[in-house]
C-alpha angles and dihedrals in degrees: 000000000000122000121219130209122188112255090227090061095046095047090049093045090239126132096010108141116243091225125087114266094218103041105017092230123135112279115254095173125053108196138172106245130191115212123192137184125260117256114274111257093239092056091072089067087072095060092091088060089060140289091260091059090051092048092050093049090046091051092049096049104038123104120219129198124187113214109200090199130031124153127232129181131220091265090057091051092050091047090052093050092048093048092048091053095042094050098030093062095058091044093053093040091050092049089048092051091049092051092045092050091051096044095045093058114355094183095049113016118194104265094213093052092044095048095043091047092049093048093047091047093049092046091049092048093049090047091051088059087069090062095069115113091242090054091049089051090044090228131148137169113252117246091253091052094234102105143042104224116205111199119215096355122188111262091243091057092045091050092050091051092048091049091052092048091048090050091051091049094050094042108041115188117270110240120216117248114273115271130209116277120235089252092055091048091050091050091051092049096044092040090056095046094046097042 
């Protein structure tokens, strides 16, 4: 079951548990993390018009939240290094095959080299997207932009979030007493000088 944190907390660096969202271990890395929303379901209908159209619509409709503090454990750091290596090799290899196919015979590149290079490069690029800190944390911004939703969180992380939310519910913030508005202050000043 997903766990939700208010965006106002995350963007202020307040109420974020100090345990890792994925593994529930104590955080050993505090990192700035940018979370974004998933593409709207209707945006996929524009893919037949071209990938560029989809990318532009995606960029225009996504919501981004910058978390100044998010905690990651040693297991997260290892996972990120392994994923970078595992997906970086096909990306570099694919780009190398593409370049080789084009340099070997620019007028008539070898179709097998070109296709295999393109597929390896695309697979590597898509895989490298899973190495972002937000992907490691399994966090996304909700479609309404009000929550950071963490999918499949560790129970320790979910419990820490629930404890913080319960504390906020039982101890609402104390608001300062109302102050005079500018209009009220102007009336008092002008009322004194005219009267």
